[in-house]
Tab-separated table of C-alpha atoms in Angstrom:
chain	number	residue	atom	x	y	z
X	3	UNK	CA	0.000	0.000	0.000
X	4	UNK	CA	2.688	2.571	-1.004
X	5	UNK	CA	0.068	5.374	-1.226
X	6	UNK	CA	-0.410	4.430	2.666
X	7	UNK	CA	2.953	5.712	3.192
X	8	UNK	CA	3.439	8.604	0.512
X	9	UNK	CA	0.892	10.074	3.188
X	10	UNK	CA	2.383	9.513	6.071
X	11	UNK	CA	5.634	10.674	4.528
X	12	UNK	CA	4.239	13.832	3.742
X	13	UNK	CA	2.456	14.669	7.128
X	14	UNK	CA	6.121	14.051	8.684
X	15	UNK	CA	7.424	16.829	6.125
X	16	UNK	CA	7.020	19.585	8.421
X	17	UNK	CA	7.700	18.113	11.895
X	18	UNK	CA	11.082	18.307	13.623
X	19	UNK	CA	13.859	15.696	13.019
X	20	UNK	CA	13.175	13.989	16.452
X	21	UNK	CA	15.854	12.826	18.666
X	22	UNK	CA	17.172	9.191	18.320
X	23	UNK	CA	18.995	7.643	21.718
X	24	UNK	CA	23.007	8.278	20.980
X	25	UNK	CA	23.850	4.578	22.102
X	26	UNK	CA	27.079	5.938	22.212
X	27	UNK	CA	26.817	8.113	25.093
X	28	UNK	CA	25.151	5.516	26.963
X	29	UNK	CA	28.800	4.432	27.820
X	30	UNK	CA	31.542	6.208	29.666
X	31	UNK	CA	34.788	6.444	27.957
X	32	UNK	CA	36.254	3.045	28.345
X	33	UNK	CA	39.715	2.890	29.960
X	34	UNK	CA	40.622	-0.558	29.438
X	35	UNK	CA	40.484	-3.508	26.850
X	36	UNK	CA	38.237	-5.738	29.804
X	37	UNK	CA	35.233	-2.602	29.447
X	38	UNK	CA	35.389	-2.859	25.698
X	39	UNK	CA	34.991	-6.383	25.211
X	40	UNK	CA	32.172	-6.306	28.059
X	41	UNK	CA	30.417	-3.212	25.663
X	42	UNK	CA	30.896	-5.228	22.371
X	43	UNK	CA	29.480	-8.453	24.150
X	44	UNK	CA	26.635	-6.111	25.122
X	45	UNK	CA	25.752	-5.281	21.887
X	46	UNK	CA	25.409	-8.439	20.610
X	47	UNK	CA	21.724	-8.250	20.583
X	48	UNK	CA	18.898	-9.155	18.126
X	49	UNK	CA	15.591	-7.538	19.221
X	50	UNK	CA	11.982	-8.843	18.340
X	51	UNK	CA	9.432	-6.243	18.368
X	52	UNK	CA	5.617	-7.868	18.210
X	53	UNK	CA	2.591	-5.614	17.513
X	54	UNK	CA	-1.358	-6.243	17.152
X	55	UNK	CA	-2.988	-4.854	14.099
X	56	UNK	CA	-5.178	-2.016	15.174
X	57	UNK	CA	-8.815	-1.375	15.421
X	58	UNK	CA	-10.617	-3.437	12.554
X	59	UNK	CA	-13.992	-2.326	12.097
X	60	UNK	CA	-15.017	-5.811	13.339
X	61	UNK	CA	-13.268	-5.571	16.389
X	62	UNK	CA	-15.075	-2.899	19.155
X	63	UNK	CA	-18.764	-3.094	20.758
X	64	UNK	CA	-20.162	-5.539	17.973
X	65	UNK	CA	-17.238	-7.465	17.880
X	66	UNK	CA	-17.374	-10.562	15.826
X	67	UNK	CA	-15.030	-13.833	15.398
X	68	UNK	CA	-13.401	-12.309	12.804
X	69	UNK	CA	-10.162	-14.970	12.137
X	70	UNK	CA	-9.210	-15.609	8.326
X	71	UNK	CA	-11.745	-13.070	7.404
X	72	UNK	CA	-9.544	-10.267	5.633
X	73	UNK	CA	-11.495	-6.813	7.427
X	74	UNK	CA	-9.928	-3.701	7.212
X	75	UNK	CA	-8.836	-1.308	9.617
X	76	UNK	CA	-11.335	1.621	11.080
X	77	UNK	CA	-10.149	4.875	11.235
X	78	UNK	CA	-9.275	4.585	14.308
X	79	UNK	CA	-7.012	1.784	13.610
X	80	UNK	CA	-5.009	3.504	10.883
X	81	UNK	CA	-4.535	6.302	13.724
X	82	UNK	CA	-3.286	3.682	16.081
X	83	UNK	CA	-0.856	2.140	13.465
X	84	UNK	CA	0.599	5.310	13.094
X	85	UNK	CA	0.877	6.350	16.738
X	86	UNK	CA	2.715	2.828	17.401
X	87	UNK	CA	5.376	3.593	14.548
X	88	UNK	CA	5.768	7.451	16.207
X	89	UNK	CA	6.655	5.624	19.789
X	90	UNK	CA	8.954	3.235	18.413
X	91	UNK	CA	10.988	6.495	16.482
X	92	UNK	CA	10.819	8.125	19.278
X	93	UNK	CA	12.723	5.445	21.269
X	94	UNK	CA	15.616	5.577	18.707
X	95	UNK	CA	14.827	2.695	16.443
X	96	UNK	CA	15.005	3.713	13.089
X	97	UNK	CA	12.931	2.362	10.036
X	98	UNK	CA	16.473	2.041	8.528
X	99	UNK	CA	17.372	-0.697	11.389
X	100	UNK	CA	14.476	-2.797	10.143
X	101	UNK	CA	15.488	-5.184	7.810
X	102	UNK	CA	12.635	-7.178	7.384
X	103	UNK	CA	8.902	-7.044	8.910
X	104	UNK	CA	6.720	-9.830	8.503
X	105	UNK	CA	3.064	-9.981	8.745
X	106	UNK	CA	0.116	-11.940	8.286
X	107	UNK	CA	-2.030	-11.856	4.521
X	108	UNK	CA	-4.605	-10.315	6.208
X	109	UNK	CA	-5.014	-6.729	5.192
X	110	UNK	CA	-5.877	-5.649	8.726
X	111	UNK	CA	-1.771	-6.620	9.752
X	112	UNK	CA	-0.535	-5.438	6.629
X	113	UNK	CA	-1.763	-1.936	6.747
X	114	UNK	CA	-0.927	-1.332	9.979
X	115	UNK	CA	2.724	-2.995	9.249
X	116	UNK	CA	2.901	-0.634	6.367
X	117	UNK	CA	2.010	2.301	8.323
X	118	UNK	CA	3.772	1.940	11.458
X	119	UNK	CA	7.425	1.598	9.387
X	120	UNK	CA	6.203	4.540	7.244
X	121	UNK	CA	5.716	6.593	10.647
X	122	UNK	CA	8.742	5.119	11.749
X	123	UNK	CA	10.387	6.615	8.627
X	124	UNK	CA	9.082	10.164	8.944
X	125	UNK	CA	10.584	12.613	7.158
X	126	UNK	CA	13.105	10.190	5.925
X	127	UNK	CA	10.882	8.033	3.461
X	128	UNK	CA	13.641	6.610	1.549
X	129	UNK	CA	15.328	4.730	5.113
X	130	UNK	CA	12.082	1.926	4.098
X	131	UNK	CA	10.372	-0.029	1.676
X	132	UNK	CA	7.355	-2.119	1.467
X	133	UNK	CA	9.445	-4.905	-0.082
X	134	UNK	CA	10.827	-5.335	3.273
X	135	UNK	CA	7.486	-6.615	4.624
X	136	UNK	CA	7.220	-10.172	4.368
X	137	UNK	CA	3.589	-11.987	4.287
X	138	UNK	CA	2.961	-15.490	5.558
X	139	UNK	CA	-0.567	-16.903	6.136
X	140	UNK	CA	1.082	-18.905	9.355
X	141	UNK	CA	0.592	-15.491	10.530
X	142	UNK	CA	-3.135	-15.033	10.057
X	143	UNK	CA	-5.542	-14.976	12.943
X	144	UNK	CA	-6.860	-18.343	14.591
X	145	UNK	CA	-9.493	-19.722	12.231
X	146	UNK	CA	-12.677	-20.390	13.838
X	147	UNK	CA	-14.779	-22.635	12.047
X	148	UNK	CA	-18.592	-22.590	11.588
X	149	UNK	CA	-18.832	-19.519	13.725
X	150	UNK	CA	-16.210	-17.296	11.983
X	151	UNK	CA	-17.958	-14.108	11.279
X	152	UNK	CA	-20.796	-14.330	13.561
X	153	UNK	CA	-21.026	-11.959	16.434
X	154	UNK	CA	-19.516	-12.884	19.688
X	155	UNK	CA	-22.346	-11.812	21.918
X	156	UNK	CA	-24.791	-13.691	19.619
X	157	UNK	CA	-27.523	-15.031	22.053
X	158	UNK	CA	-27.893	-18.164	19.850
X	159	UNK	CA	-24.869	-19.753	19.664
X	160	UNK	CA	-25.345	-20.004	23.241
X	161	UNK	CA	-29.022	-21.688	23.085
X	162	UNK	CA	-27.558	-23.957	20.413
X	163	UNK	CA	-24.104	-25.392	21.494
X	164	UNK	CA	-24.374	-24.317	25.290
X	165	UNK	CA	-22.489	-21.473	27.109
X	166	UNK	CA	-20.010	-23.524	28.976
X	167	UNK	CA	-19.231	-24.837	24.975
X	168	UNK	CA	-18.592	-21.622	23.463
X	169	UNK	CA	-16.882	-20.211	26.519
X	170	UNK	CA	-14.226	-23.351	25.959
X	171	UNK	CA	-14.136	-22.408	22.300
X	172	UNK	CA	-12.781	-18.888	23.408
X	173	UNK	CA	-10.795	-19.783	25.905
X	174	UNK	CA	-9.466	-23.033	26.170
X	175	UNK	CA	-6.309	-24.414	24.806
X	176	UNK	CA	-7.823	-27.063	22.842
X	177	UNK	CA	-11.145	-26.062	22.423
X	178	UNK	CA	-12.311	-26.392	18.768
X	179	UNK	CA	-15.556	-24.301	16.665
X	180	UNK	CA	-17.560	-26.712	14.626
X	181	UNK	CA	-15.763	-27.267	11.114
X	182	UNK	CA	-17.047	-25.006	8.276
X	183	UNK	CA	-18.854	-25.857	5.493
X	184	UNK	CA	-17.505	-24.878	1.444
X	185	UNK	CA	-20.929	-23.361	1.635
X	186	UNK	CA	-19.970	-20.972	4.514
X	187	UNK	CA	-20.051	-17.470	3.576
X	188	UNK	CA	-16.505	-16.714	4.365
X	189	UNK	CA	-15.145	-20.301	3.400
X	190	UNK	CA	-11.455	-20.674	2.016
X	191	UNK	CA	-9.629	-23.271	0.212
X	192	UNK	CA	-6.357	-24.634	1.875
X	193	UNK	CA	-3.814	-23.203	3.334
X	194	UNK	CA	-7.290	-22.271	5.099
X	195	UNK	CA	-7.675	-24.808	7.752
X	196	UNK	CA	-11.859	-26.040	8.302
X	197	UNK	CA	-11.554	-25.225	12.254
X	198	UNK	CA	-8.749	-24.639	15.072
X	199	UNK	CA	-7.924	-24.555	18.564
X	200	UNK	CA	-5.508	-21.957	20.127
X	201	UNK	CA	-3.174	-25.130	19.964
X	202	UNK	CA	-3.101	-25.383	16.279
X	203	UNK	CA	-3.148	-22.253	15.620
X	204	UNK	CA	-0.048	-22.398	18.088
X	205	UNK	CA	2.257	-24.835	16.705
X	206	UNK	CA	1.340	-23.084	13.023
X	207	UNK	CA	2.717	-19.593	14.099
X	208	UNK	CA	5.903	-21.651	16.006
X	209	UNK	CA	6.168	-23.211	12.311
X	210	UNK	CA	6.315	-20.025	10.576
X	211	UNK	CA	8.824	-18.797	13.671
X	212	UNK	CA	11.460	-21.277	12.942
X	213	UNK	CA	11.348	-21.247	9.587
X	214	UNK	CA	11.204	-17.682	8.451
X	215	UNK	CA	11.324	-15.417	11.321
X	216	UNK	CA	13.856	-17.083	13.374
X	217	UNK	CA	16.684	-16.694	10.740
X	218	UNK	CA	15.765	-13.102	9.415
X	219	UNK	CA	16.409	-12.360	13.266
X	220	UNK	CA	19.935	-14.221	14.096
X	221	UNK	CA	21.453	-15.379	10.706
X	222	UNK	CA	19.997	-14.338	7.143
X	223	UNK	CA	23.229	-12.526	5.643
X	224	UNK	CA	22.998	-9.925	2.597
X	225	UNK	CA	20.669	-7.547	5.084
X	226	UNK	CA	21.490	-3.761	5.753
X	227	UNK	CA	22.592	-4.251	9.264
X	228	UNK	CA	23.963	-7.093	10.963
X	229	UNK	CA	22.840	-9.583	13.140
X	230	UNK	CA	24.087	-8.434	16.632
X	231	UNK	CA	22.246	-5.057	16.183
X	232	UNK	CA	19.216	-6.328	14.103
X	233	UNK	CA	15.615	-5.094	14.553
X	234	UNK	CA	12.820	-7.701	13.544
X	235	UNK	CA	9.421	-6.505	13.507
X	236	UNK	CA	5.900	-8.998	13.289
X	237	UNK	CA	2.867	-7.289	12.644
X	238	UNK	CA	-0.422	-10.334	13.102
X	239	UNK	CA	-2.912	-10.654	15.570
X	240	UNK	CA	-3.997	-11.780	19.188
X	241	UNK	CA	-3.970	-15.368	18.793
X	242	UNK	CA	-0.784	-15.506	16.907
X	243	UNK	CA	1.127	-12.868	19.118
X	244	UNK	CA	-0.457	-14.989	21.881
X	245	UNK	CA	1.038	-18.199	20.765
X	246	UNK	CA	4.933	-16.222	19.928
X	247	UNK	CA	4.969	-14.683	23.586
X	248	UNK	CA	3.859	-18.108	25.086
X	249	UNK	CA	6.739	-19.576	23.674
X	250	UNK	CA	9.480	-17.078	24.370
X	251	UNK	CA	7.883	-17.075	28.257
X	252	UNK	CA	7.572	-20.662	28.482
X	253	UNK	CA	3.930	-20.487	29.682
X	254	UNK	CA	2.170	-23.378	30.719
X	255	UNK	CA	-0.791	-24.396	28.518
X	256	UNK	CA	-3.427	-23.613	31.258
X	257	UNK	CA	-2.105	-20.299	31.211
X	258	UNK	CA	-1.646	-19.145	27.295
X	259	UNK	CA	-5.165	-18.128	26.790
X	260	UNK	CA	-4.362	-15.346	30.135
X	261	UNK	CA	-2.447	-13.443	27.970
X	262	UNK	CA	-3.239	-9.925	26.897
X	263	UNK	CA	-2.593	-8.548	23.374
X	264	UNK	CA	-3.626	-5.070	23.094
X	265	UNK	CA	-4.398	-3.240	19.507
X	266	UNK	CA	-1.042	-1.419	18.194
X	267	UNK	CA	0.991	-1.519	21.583
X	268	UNK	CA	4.704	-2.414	20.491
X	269	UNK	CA	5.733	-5.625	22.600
X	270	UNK	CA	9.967	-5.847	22.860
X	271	UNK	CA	11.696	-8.684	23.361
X	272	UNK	CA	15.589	-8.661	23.060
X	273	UNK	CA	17.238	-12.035	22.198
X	274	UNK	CA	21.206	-13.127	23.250
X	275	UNK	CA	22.429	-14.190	19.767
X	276	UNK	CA	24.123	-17.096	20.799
X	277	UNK	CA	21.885	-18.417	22.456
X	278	UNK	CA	19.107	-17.472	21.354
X	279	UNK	CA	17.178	-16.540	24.833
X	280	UNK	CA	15.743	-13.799	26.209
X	281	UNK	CA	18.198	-11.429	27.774
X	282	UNK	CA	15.603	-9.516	29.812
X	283	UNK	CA	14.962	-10.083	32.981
X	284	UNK	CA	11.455	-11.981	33.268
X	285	UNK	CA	9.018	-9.798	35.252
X	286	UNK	CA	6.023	-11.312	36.879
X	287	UNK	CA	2.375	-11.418	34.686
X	288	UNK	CA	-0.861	-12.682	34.360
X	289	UNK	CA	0.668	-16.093	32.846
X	290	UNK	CA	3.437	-16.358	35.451
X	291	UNK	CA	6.558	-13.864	34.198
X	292	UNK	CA	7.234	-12.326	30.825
X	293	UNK	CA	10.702	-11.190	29.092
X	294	UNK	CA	8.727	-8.201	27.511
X	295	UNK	CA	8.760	-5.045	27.523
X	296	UNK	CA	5.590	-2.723	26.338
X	297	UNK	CA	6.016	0.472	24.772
X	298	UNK	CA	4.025	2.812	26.200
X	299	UNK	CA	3.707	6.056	25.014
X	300	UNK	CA	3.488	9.509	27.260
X	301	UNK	CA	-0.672	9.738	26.746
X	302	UNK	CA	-0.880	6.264	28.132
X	303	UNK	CA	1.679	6.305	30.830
X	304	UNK	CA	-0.335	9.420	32.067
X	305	UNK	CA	-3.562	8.008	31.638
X	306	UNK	CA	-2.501	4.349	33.531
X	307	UNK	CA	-1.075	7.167	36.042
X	308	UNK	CA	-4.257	8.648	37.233
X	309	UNK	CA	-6.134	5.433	36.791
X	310	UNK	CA	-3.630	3.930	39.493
X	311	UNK	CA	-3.408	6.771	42.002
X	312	UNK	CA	-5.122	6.388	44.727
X	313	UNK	CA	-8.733	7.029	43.999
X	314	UNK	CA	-7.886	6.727	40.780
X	315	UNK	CA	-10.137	5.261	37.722
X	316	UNK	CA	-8.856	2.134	37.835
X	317	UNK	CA	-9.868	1.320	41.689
X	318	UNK	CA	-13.511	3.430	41.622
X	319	UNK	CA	-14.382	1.112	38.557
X	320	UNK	CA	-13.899	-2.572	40.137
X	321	UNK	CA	-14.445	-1.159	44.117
X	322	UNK	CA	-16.875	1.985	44.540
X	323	UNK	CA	-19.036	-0.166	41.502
X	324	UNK	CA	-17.888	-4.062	42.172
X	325	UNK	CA	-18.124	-3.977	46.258
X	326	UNK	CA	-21.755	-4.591	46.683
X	327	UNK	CA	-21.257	-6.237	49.710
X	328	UNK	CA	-19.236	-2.632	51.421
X	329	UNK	CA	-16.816	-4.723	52.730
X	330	UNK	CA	-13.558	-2.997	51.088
X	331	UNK	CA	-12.546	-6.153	50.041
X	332	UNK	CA	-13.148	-8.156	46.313
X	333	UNK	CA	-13.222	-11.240	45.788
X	334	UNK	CA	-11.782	-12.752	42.068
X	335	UNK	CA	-15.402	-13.200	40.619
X	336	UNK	CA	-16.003	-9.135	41.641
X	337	UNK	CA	-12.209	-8.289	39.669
X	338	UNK	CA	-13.202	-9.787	37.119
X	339	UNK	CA	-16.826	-8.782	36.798
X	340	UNK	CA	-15.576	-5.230	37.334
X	341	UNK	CA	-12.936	-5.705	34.534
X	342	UNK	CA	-16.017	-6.282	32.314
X	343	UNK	CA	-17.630	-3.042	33.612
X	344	UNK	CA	-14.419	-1.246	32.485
X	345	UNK	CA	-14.341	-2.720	29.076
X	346	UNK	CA	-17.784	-1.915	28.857
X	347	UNK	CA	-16.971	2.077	29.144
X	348	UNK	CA	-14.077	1.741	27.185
X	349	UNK	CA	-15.966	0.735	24.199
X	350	UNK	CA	-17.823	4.012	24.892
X	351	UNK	CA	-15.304	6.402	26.390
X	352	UNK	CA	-11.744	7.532	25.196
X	353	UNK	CA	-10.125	7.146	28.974
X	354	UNK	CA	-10.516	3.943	29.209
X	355	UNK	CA	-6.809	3.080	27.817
X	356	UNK	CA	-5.946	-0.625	26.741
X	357	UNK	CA	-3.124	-0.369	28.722
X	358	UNK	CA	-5.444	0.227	31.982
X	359	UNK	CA	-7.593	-2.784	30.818
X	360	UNK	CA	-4.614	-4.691	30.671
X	361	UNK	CA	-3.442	-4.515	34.164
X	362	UNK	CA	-6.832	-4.899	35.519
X	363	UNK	CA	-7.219	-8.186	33.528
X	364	UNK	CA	-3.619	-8.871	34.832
X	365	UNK	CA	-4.615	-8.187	38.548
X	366	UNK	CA	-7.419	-10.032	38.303
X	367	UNK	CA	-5.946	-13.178	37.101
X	368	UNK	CA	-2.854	-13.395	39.180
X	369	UNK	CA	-5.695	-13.535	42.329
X	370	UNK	CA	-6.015	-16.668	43.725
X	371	UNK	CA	-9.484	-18.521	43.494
X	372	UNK	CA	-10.331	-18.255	47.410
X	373	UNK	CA	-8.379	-15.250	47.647
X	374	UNK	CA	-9.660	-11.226	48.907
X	375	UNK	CA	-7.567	-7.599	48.567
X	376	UNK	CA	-8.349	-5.011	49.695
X	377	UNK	CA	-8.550	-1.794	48.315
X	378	UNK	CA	-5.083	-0.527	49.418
X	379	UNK	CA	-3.651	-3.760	48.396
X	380	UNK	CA	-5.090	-3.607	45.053
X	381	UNK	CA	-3.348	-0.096	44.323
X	382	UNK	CA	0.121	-1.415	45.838
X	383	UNK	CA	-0.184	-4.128	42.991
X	384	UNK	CA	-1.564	-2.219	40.419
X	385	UNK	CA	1.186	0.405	40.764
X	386	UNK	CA	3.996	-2.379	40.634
X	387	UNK	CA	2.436	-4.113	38.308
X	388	UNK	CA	2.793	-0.965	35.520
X	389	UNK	CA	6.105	-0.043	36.884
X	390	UNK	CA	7.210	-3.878	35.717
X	391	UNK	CA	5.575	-3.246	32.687
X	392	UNK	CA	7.060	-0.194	31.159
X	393	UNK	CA	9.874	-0.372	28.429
X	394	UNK	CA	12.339	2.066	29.253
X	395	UNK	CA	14.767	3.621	27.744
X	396	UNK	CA	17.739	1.241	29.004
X	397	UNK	CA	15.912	-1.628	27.146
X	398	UNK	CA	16.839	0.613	23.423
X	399	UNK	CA	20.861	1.381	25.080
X	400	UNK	CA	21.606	-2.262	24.996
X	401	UNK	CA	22.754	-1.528	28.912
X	402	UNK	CA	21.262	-4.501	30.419
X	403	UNK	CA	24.088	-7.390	30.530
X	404	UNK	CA	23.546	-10.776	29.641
X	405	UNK	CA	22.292	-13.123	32.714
C-alpha cells in the first residue's frame, strides 16, 4: 500500500527531526580492553518487536469472530498504526534498522505494518520499503470454524451449542468451533484450515517462527545491518502474538489463553544471539513472568497514572461499583466482573486506555481462586504491576548485561 505511506511521509514533512537515543553516550569512555569487550558483548543483541494490528472495524462493541476473514482497519485503527510507529521512532529505532517485517495476509496486519514503518520513517521516506514486509498466512488470525464471522455476543450460539461450549471455544487451549462448510459465507480453500484450537493455531505460528522469522532475526546474511544489532518486527494478531509470547515465556498451557494482546501496543523482546534466549529479565504477569517489555507512550503512561493513584479510575471502577457487599474487600469473581464493567466504558469512552484494561485483567488473574484484597492492596499491585511493565529507555541502550 505505497500510497499508505506517501501520506504519512508527507504529514512528517514539516515536523522536527526527532531525537534518536546516541547509544554511544550511553557508555563512559572506556579505559581498558576488559570494558570494551564487556560493551561489544553487550551489543550483541537481536531484538523482536511484536505488535497487534489495530482497530478493525469488526473488532469494538459488535465485535465478531473475525479470524481468516480479511477486514480492514477503522479509522481509528489507521490512527493507532501510526501512533505505534511514532513511539517506536521516538525510542531511537530507526525504520532504517528494520530489515525485514513480517506480517500476516490479512489486510488488517498489513496496513498497519505498512504504516507503522512509514511513521517510523518520517521525514526520511527513503530509510524503508514495502518490499521489506514479508507476508505469511502462518501469521493469520486463529481460524474459527462454523462460527467465523458471527457476532460474539450472539444469544444463539449459546441456546444452540451451550455457554459452557462456546466459553471453551474462546478460551481453552484445545477447544475447537464446529468445522465449516464450502458453503460458509466466508469459506477458504487450503492453506485455510476447516476449524482450530488456540493449539493449532499455536504450533502453526511456532512453524512459521522457525522457519522464516527465526533466521531473518539471528542469521539471514545480505541484510542492511547485521545480526548483533538487528531489529525484527511482526505485525499479526492476538492469537498468533499470543502463541509467539507463550513460547518465548515458556507459559504453561493452562495459562496461554491469560495473555493480553492489546491493539497497536509495540511488545519488545531482546534475544542473546548465541543463544538465542531472552536477555531480559522476566518480570512477573498474568501467565506467570514475561521477558517483555511494552512500549508505552506519554498519553498512556499518564492516563494508567491517574487510573492507578489512589482514587484513581482504575480502583472506583472494580471497588466503589464491584463492592456490593461494602466490605472494602473483592473477591476474584467481583475483579473480574468489574474488569467487564471497564471494558464496557471503554468501548464508549476515550479514557478507558488498553493499557489500563490490561493490568486490571492482569490483577485479576494473578488472584487466587479463594483469595480477597483489599482496596489498598489492590493499588500497591496495580502500581507495581505498571512499573514492571514499562519499556524504558535502558531496554533501546543495549545496557542490560547478559544473565
Amino acid at each position: 500500500m505505497a500510497s499508505a505511506a506517501t501520506i504519512v511521509g508527507r504529514r512528517f514533512l514539516c515536523r522536527s527531526r526527532p531525537s534518536f537515543v546516541d547509544r554511544t553516550s550511553q557508555f563512559p569512555t572506556p579505559c581498558n580492553n576488559t570494558f570494551i569487550a564487556n560493551q561489544v558483548q553487550r551489543r550483541e543483541v537481536s531484538t523482536l518487536i511484536l505488535i497487534r494490528h489495530g482497530q478493525s472495524l469488526w473488532n469494538g462493541p459488535s465485535a465478531r469472530f473475525t479470524g481468516w476473514c480479511d477486514i480492514p482497519l477503522t479509522v481509528r485503527g489507521r490512527v493507532e498504526a501510526v501512533a505505534a510507529g511514532q513511539l517506536m521512532r521516538s525510542r531511537g529505532i530507526k525504520a532504517s534498522s528494520v530489515c525485514v517485517a513480517f506480517s500476516s495476509e490479512l489486510q488488517r496486519a498489513h496496513e498497519t505494518c505498512e504504516l507503522a514503518l512509514a511513521s517510523m520513517a518520517g521525514h526520511e521516506q527513503e530509510t524503508w520499503s514495502s518490499e521489506r514486509i514479508r507476508r505469511d498466512w502462518r501469521l493469520n488470525e486463529r481460524h474459527y470454524g462454523a462460527v467465523q464471522g458471527l457476532f460474539k455476543n450472539d444469544s444463539t450460539l449459546a441456546e444452540k451449542h451451550g455457554a459452557d461450549k462456546v466459553m471453551e471455544w474462546r478460551r481453552s487451549l484445545h477447544g475447537r468451533p464446529p468445522p465449516m462448510e464450502q458453503d460458509h459465507e466466508y469459506y477458504l480453500p487450503p492453506p485455510a484450515p476447516l476449524t482450530e484450537s488456540l493449539a493449532d493455531c499455536q504450533t502453526r505460528v511456532m512453524g512459521c517462527f522457525e522457519d522464516t522469522i527465526a533466521p531473518a532475526l539471528f542469521d539471514e546474511e545480505g541484510l542492511p545491518v547485521p545480526p548483533d544489532d538487528r531489529t525484527i518486527i511482526v505485525v499479526a494478531h492476538a492469537n498468533t502474538i499470543r502463541s509467539l509470547i507463550a513460547y518465548f515465556d515458556e507459559v504453561p498451557e493452562d495459562q496461554v489463553s491469560q495473555i493480553y494482546v492489546p491493539n497497536s501496543v509495540p511488545i519488545l523482546y531482546r534475544f542473546e544471539r548465541t543463544t538465542r534466549k531472552p536477555v531480559s529479565t522476566k518480570l512477573q504477569s498474568s501467565h506467570g513472568g514475561s521477558h517483555a517489555r511494552w512500549m508505552i507512550s506519554s498519553e498512556n503512561h499518564q492516563i494508567v497514572r491517574d487510573a492507578v493513584s489512589t482514587g484513581g479510575m482504575l480502583t472506583r471502577a472494580l471497588f466503589d461499583a464491584m463492592d456490593v457487599t461494602q466490605d472494602r474487600a473483592l473477591c476474584r469473581a467481583e475483579i473480574e466482573a468489574g474488569v467487564r464493567e471497564l471494558m464496557k466504558d471503554s468501548e464508549h469512552e476515550t479514557q478507558s486506555d488498553c493499557v489500563v484494561i490490561g493490568l486490571a485483567k492482569k490483577l485479576a488473574r494473578e488472584l487466587g481462586e479463594d483469595e480477597t484484597i483489599t482496596l489498598q492492596e489492590f493499588e500497591r499491585r496495580t502500581a507495581l504491576a505498571y512499573e514492571g511493565l514499562q519499556c524504558n529507555e535502558s531496554d533501546f541502550a543495549n545496557e542490560e548485561p547478559f544473565p
